[in-house]
Coordinates of C-alpha atoms in Angstrom, one line a residue:
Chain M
X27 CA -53.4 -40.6 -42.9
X28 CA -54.0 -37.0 -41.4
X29 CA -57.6 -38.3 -40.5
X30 CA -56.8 -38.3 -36.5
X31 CA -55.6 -34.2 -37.0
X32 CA -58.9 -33.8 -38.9
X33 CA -62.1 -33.2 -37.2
X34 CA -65.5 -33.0 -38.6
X35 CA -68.7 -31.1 -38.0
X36 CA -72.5 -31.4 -39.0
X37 CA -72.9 -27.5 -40.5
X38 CA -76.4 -27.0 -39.4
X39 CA -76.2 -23.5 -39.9
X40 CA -78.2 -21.1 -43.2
X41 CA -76.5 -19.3 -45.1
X42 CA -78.3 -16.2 -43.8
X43 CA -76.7 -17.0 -40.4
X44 CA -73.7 -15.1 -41.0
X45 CA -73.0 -13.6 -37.4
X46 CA -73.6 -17.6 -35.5
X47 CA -70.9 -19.3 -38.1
X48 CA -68.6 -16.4 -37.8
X49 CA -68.9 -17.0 -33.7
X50 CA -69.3 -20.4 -34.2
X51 CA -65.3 -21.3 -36.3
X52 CA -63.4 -18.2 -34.0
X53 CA -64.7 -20.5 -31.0
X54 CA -63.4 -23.6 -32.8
X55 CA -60.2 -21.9 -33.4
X56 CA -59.7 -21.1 -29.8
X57 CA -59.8 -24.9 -28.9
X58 CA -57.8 -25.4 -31.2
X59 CA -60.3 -26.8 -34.5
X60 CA -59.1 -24.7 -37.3
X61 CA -61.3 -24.3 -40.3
X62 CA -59.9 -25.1 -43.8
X63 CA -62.5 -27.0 -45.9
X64 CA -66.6 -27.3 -46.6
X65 CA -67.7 -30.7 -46.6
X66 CA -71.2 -31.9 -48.3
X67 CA -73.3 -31.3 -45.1
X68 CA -70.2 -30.4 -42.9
X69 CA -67.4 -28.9 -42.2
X70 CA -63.8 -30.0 -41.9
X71 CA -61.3 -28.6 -39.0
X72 CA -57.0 -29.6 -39.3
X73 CA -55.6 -29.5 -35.1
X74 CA -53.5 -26.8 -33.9
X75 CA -52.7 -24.7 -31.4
X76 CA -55.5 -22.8 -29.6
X77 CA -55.8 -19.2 -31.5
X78 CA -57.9 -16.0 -31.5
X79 CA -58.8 -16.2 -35.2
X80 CA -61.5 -13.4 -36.9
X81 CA -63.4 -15.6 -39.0
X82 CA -65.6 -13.1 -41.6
X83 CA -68.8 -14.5 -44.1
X84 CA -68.5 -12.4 -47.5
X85 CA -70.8 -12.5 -49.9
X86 CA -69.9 -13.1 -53.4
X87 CA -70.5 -15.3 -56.3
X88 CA -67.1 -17.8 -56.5
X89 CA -67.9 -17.6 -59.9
X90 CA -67.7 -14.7 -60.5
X91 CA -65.0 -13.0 -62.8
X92 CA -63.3 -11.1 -60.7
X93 CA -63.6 -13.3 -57.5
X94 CA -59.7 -13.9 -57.8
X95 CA -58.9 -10.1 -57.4
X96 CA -60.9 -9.9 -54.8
X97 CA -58.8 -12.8 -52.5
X98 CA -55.9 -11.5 -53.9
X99 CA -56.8 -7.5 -52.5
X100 CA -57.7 -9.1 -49.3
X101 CA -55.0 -11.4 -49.1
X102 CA -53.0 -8.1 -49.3
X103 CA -55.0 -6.3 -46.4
X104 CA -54.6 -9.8 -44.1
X105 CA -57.7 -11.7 -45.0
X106 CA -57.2 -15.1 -46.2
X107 CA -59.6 -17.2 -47.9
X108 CA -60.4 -20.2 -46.2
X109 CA -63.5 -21.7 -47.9
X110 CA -67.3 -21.3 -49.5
X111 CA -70.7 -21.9 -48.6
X112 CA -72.9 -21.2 -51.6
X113 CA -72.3 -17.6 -51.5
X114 CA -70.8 -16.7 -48.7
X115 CA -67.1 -16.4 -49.2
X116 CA -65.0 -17.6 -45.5
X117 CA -61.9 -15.6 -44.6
X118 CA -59.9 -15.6 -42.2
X119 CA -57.7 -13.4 -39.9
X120 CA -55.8 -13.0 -36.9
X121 CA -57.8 -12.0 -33.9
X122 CA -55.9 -9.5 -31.8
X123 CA -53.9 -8.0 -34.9
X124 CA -54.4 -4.3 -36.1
X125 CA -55.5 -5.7 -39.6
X126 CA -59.0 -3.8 -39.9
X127 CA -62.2 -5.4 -40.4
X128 CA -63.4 -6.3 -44.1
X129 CA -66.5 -4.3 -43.7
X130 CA -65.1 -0.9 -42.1
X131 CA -68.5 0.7 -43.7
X132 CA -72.0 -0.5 -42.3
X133 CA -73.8 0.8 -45.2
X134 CA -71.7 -0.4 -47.8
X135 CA -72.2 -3.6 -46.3
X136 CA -76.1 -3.4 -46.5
X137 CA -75.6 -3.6 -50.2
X138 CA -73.8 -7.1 -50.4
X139 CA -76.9 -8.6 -48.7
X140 CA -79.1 -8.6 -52.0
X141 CA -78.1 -11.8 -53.6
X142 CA -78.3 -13.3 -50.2
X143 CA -82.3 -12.0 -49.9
X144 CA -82.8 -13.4 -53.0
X145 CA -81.2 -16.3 -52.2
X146 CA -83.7 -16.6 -49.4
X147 CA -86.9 -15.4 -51.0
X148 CA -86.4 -18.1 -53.7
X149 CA -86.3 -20.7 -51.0
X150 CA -89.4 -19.0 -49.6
X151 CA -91.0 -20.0 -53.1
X152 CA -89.8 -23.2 -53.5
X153 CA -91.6 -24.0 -50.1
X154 CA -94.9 -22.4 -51.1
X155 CA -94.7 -24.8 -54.2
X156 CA -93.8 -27.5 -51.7
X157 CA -97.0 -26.6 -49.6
X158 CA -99.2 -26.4 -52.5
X159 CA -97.9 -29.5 -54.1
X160 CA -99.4 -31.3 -50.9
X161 CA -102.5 -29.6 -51.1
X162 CA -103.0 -30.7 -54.5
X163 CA -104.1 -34.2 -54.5
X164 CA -106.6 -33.6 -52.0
X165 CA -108.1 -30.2 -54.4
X166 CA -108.0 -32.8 -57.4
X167 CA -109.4 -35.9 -55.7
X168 CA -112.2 -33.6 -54.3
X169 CA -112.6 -30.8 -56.4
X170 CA -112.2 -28.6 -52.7
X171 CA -109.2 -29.6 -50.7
X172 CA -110.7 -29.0 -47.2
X173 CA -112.8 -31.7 -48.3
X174 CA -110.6 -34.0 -49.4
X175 CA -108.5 -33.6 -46.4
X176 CA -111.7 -34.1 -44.0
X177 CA -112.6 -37.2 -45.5
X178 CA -109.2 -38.3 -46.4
X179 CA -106.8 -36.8 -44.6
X180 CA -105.0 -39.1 -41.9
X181 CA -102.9 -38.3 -38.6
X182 CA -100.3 -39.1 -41.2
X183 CA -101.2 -36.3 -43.7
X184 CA -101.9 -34.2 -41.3
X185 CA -98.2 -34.6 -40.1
X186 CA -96.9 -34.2 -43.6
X187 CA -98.7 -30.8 -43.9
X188 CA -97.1 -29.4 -40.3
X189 CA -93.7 -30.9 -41.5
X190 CA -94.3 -28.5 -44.7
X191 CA -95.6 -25.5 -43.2
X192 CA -92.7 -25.4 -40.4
X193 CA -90.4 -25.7 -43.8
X194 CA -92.7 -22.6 -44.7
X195 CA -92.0 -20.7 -41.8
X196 CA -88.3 -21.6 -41.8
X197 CA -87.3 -20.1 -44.8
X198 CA -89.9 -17.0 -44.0
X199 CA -87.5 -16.6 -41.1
X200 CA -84.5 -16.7 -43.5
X201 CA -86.2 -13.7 -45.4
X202 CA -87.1 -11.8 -42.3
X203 CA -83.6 -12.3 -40.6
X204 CA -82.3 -10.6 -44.1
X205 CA -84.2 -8.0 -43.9
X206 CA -83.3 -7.2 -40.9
X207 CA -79.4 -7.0 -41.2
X208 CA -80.0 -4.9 -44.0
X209 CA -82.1 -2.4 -42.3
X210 CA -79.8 -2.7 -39.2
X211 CA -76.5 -2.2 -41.0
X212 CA -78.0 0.8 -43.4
X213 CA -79.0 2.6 -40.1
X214 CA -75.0 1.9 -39.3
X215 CA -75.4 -1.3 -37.2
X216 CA -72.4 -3.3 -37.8
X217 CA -72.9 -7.3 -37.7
X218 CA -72.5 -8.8 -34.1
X219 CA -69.6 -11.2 -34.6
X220 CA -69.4 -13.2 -31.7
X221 CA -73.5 -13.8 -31.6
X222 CA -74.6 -16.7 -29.5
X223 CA -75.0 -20.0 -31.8
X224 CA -76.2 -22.8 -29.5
X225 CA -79.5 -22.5 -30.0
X226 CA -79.0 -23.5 -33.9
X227 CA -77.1 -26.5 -32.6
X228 CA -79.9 -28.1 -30.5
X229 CA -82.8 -27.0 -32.5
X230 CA -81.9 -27.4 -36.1
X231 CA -81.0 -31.6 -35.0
X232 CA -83.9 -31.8 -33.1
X233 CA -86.1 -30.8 -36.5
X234 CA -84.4 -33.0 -38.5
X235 CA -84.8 -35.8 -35.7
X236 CA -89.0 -34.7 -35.8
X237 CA -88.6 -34.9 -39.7
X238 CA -87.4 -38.4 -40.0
X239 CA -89.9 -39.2 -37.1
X240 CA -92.7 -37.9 -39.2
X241 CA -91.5 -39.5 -42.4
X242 CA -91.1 -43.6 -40.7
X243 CA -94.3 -42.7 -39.3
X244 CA -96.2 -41.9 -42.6
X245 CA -94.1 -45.0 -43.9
X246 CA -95.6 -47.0 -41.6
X247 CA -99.7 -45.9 -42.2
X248 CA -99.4 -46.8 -45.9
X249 CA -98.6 -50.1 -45.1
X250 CA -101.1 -50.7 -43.1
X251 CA -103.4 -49.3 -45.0
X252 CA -102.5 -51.3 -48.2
X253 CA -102.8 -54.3 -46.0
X254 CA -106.6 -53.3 -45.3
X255 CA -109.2 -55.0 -46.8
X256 CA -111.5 -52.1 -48.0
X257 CA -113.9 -53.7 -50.3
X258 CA -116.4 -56.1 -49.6
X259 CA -118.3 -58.0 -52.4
X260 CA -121.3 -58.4 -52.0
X261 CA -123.6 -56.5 -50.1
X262 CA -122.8 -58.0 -46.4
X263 CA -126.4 -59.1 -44.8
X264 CA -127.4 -57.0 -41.5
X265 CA -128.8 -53.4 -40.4
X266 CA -125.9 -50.9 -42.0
X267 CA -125.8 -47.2 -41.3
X268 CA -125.9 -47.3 -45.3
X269 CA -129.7 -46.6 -46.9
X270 CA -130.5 -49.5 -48.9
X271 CA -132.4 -50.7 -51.5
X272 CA -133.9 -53.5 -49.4
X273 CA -135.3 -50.7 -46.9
X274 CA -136.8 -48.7 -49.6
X275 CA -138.0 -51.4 -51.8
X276 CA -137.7 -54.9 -51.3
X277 CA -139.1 -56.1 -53.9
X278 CA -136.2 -54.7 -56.2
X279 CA -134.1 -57.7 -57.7
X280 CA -130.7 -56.5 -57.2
X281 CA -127.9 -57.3 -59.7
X282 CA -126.1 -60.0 -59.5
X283 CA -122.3 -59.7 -59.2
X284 CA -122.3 -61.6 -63.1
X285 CA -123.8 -58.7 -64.3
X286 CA -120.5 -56.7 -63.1
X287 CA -118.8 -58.1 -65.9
X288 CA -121.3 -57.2 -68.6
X289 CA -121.5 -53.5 -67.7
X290 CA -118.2 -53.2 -66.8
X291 CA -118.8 -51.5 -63.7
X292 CA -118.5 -52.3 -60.1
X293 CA -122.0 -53.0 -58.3
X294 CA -123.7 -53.6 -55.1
X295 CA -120.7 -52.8 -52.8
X296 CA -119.9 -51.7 -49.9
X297 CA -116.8 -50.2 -47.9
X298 CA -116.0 -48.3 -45.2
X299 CA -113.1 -45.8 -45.0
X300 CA -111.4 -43.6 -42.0
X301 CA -109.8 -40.2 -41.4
X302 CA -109.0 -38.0 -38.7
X303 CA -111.4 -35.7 -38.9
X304 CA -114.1 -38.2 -39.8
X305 CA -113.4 -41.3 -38.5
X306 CA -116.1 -43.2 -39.7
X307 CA -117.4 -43.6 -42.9
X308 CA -119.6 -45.8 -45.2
X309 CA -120.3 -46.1 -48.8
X310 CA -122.5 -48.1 -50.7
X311 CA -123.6 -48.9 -54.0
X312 CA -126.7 -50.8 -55.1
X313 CA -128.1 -51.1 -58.8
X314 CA -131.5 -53.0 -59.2
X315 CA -133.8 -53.8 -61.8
X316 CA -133.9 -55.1 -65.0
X317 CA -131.1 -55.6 -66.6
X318 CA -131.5 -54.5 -70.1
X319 CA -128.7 -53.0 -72.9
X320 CA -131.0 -50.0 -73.4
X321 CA -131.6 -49.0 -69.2
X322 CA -129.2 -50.2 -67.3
X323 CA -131.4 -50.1 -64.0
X324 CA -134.0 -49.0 -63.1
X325 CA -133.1 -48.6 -59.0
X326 CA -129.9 -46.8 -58.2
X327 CA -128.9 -46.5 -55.0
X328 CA -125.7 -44.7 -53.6
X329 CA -125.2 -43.6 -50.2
X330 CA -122.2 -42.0 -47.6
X331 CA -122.8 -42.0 -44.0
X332 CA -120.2 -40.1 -42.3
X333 CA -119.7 -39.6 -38.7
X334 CA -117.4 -36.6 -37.8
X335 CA -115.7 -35.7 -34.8
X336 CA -118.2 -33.0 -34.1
X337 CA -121.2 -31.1 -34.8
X338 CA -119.4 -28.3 -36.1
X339 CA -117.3 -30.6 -38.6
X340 CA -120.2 -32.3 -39.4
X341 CA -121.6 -28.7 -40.5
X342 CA -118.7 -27.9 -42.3
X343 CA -118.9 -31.6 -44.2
X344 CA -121.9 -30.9 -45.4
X345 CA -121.4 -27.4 -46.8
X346 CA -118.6 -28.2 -48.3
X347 CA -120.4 -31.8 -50.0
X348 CA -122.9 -29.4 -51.2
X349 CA -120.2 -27.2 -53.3
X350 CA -118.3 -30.3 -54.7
X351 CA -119.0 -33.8 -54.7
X352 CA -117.1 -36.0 -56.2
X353 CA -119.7 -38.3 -58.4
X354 CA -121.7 -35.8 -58.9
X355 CA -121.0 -35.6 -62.9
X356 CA -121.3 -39.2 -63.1
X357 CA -124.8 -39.6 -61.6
X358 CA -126.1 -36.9 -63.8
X359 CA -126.1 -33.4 -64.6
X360 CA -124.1 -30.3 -64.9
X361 CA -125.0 -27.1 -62.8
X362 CA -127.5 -28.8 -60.4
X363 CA -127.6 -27.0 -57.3
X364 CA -129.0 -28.4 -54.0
X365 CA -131.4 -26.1 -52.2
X366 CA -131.4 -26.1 -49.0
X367 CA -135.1 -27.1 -47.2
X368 CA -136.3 -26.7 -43.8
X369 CA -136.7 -29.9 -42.2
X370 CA -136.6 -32.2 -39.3
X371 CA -132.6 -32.3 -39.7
X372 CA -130.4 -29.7 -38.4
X373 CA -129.5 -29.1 -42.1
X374 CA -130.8 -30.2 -45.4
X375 CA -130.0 -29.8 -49.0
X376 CA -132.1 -31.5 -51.8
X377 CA -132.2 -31.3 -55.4
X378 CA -134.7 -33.6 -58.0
X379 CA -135.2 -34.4 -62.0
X380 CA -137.6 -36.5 -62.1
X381 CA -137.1 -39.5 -60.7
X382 CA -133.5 -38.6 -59.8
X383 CA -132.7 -37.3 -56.4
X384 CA -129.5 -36.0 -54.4
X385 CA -130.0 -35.6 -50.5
X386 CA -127.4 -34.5 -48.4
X387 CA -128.5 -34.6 -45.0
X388 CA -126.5 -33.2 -41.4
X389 CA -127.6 -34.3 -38.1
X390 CA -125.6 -33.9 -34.9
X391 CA -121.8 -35.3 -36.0
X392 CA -123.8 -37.2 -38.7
X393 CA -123.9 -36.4 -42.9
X394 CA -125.9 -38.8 -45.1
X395 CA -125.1 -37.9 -48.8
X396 CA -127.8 -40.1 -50.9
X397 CA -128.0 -40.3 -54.3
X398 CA -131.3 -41.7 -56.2
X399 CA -133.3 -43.0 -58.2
X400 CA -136.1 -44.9 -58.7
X401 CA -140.1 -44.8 -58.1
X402 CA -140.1 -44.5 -54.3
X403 CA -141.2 -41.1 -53.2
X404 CA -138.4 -38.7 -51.6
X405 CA -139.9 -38.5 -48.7
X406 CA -140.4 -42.3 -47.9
X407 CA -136.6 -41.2 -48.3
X408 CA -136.0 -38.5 -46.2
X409 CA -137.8 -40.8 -43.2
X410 CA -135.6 -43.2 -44.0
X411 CA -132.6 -41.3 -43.5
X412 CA -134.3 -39.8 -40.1
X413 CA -134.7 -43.4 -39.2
X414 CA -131.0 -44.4 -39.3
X415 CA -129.7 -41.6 -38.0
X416 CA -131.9 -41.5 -34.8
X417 CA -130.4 -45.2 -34.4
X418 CA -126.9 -43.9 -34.8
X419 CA -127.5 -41.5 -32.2
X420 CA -129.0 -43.3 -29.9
X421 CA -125.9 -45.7 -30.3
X422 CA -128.3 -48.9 -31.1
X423 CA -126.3 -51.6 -32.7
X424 CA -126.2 -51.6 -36.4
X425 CA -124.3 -54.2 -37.3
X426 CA -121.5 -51.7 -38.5
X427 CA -118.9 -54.3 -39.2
X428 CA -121.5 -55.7 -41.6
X429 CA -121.7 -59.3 -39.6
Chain V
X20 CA -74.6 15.3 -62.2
X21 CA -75.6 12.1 -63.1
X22 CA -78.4 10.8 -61.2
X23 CA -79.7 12.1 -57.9
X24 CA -78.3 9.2 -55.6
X25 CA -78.7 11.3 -52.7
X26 CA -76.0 11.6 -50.0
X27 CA -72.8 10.2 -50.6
X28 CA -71.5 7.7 -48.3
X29 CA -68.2 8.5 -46.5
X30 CA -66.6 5.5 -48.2
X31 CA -67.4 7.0 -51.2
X32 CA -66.5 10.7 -50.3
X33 CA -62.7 9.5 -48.6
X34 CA -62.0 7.5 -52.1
X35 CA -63.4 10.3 -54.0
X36 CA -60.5 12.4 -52.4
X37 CA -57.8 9.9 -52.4
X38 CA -58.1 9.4 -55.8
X39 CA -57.6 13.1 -57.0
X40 CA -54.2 11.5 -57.8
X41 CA -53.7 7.8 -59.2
X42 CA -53.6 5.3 -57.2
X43 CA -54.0 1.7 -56.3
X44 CA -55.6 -0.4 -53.6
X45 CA -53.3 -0.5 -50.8
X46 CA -52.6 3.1 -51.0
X47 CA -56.0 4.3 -51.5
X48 CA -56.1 2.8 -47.9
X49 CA -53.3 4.7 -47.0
X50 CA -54.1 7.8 -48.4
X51 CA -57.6 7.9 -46.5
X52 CA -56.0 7.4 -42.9
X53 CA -53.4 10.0 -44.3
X54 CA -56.1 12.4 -45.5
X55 CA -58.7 12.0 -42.5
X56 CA -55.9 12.3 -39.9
X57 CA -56.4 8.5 -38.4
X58 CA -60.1 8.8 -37.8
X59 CA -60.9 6.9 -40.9
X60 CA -59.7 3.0 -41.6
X61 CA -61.0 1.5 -44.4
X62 CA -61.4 -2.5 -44.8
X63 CA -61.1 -4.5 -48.5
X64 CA -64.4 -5.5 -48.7
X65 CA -65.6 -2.1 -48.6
X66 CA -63.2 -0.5 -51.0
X67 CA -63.5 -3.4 -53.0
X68 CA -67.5 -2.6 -53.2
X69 CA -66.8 0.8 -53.6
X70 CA -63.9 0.9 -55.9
X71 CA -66.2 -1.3 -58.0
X72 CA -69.8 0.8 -58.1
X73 CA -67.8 4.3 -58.9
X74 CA -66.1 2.7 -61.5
X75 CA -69.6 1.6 -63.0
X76 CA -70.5 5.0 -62.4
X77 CA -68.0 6.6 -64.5
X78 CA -66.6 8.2 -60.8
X79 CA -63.3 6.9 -61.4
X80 CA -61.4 5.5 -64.0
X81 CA -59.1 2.7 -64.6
X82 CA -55.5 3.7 -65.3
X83 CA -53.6 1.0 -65.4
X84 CA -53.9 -2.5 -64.4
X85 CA -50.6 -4.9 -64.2
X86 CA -52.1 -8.4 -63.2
X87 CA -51.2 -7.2 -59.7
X88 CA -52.6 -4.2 -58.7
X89 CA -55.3 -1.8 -60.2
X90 CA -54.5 1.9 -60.0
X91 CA -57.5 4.5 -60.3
X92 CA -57.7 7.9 -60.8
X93 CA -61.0 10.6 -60.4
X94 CA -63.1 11.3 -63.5
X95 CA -63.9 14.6 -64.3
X96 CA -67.7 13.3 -63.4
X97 CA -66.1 12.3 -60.1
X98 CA -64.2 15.6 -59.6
X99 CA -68.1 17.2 -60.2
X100 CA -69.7 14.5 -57.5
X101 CA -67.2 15.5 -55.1
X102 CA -67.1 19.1 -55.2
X103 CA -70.8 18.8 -54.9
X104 CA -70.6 16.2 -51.9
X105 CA -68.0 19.0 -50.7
X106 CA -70.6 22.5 -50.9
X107 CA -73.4 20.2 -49.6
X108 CA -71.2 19.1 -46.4
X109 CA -69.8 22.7 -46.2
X110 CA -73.6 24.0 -46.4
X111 CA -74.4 21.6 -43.6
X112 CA -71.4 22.8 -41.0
X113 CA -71.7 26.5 -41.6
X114 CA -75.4 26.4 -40.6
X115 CA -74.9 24.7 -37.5
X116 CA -71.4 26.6 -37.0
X117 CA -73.4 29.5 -35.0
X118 CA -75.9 27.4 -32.8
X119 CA -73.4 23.6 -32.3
X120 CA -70.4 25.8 -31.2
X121 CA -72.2 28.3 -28.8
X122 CA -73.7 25.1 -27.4
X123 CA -70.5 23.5 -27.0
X124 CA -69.4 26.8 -25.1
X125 CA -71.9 27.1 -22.2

């Protein structure tokens, strides 16, 4: 087995790093690591003797017709093909011989860059794609992805969007760097062979160490939050953040959780949810009334209370609840627009048809987003909402946990 | 002319005038250190490139090819590229003949 004369290497490097892999094999060679062979993620050295060896990156298609002439008319200048990686073509030559350099001609050279750039600017795309394919669930559960990310977005999925946006910038680099040796060599710059490569080594294992970090860690939050018990049936006793029914009108029989069945719909509940931005929210649902085939209800009562970080995210919340809401279209109407009203609260949007009323409401690091309807007057409402919040402020025990 | 590419490269120009008679890779090479007393060495990969794009352009022509080695030879196109490359780089000495030289003098 030649495996104890073989050695091999994790390649970390691009293929846009031309000038670090071309440093990177001659300082193998001199210790005696000679290159021969791409593996999958690395690359393969056969022992020898400690040599100065000129190790040059072309760039060519191996499959391209007349790839063969062109090892064969270097072979007979002193260049030897040693290997590929993607496009770049690996040769080889001794290093203190008279045999002149592949690229005598810095602007020639500038030419053979292009496939490389768009090697790179294709990467560039696929990461965009990458980027916005994250984004996307959020912009489809919520109609407005900064919303969806406020309200849903976890330390996890915050993590996943840096991990994707370093990716961005990564290839952008790639482009850049391109660019660059293009411009440099056209202006007669020839390549810097023996550029410094160890900062690729440390870095590019310590992203891919961050990477792996970042993916167990996701892993790990959507177990736990599988494991959590979100929904609560029914309507836990106690004073909730939540508006309710009970508050507004107590009188109102509430469905019972039989009646579920029969409409086939989910009712009276409430849950709770986190994010990072907003770490606590609650959501109810309460139907009352008579339960008849032809109206449903005659009470309907749906409420978020969501406390954000801050004031400002709190503002931001509520604007963006105001443009998109998810719900909306089911609890009514197309094209309704919220007005915003002067009021007690630091900001207030309200919107009615008749009986039916949507409320979204900002105090402090505090959004109530209320939909209703029913016979009780907004404004008995609207003091209920002040009510509750003052409570939340003033930190006086709820009952949040719904005890 | 064919197209206005601009200023030839001196790759292009030294191939240009090596190839006034036929010949193939490894003596094109030759014939440039030959023709440019030393001062110019040419690598593979660039005659390769270049070899290749004048070709395309109809600069040179393929004479004969033997599995082994391509020889070239100058178009009449290419004779026209390079006597223009020629008056153009003539133009450019004889003007600063007067004031480069005197300079050099002082």
């Amino acid at each position: 087995m030649t495996a104890k004369n073989n050695l091999r290497k994790i390649w970390w490097f691009d293929e846009w790093q031309v000038e670090e892999i071309e440093s990177w094999l001659g300082d193998m060679a001199a210790r005696g690591w000679h290159f021969f062979r791409r593996g999958l993620l690395t690359a393969v050295f056969t022992r020898g003797g400690p040599e100065q060896v000129r190790y040059r990156c072309e760039i060519a298609k191996k499959s391209s017709p007349d790839f063969q002439d062109r090892v064969e008319f270097y072979r007979q200048g002193g260049w030897e093909y040693v290997a590929s990686d993607g496009h770049l073509q690996i040769f080889r030559a001794p290093g203190d011989s008279a045999i002149p350099e592949i690229h005598t001609d810095p602007q020639e050279q500038a030419g053979t860059l292009r496939p490389l750039f768009w090697t790179c600017l294709r990467r560039l795309g696929a990461a965009l794609l990458l980027l916005a394919a994250v984004f996307l669930p959020y912009s489809l559960l919520y109609g407005n992805y900064l919303t969806g990310l406020v309200l849903r977005g976890s330390v996890a999925d915050c993590a996943l969007i840096i991990l994707m946006a370093s990716i961005l910038v990564w290839t952008g680099l790639g482009v850049l760097a391109v660019f660059q040796k293009a411009k440099d060599l056209r202006q007669g710059l020839p390549l810097e062979h023996k550029k410094k490569y160890s900062k690729v080594l440390v870095s590019r294992p310590a992203f891919l160490l961050a990477v792996v970090l970042v993916f167990l860690f996701i892993a790990a939050n959507l177990v736990v939050q599988v494991s959590e018990q979100k929904f609560i049936l029914p309507l836990p006793q106690g004073d909730l953040p939540v508006v309710r029914i009970a508050d507004l009108a107590p009188e109102a029989p509430l469905y019972p959780a039989e009646a579920a069945e029969k409409l086939d719909t989910a009712l009276n509940i409430y849950w709770t949810e986190s994010s990072l931005l907003v770490p606590k929210q609650w959501n109810s649902t309460e139907y009352a009334g008579l339960l008849t085939e032809v109206v449903p209800f005659d009470t309907l009562l749906v409420t978020s209370c969501y406390e954000a970080r801050n004031n400002w995210l709190a503002a931001r919340l509520a604007a963006g609840l105001v443009d998109y809401a998810p719900g909306r279209d089911i609890y009514g109407y197309d094209g309704r627009k919220l007005l915003k009203t002067e009021s007690a609260f630091a900001a207030l949007w309200k919107y009615h048809n008749g009986n039916f009323h949507e409320i979204i409401a900002q105090e402090g690091k505090y959004v109530y987003h209320v939909y209703y309807q029913g016979r009780v007057p907004e404004d008995t409402l609207l003091e209920l909402i002040k009510a509750k919040l003052e409570s939340l402020e003033n930190q006086l025990p709820l009952g949040r946990d719904g005890a | 002319m064919a197209k206005d590419r601009g200023p030839m490269t001196e790759a292009m120009y030294y191939i240009l005038l090596a190839l006034c008679q036929p010949r193939h890779g490894y003596a094109i090479m030759a014939a440039i250190e030959e023709i440019s007393r030393g001062r110019v060495v040419m690598g593979p990969g660039t005659l390769y490139g270049v070899l290749n794009r004048l070709e395309k352009e109809k600069l040179i022509q393929l004479e004969e090819d033997d599995g082994r080695r391509k020889t070239y030879s100058i178009t009449a196109m290419g004779r026209l590229a390079l006597e223009d490359e020629y008056q153009r780089l003539t133009a450019l000495v004889k003007d600063g003949k007067g004031l480069v030289e005197e300079e050099g003098e002082e």
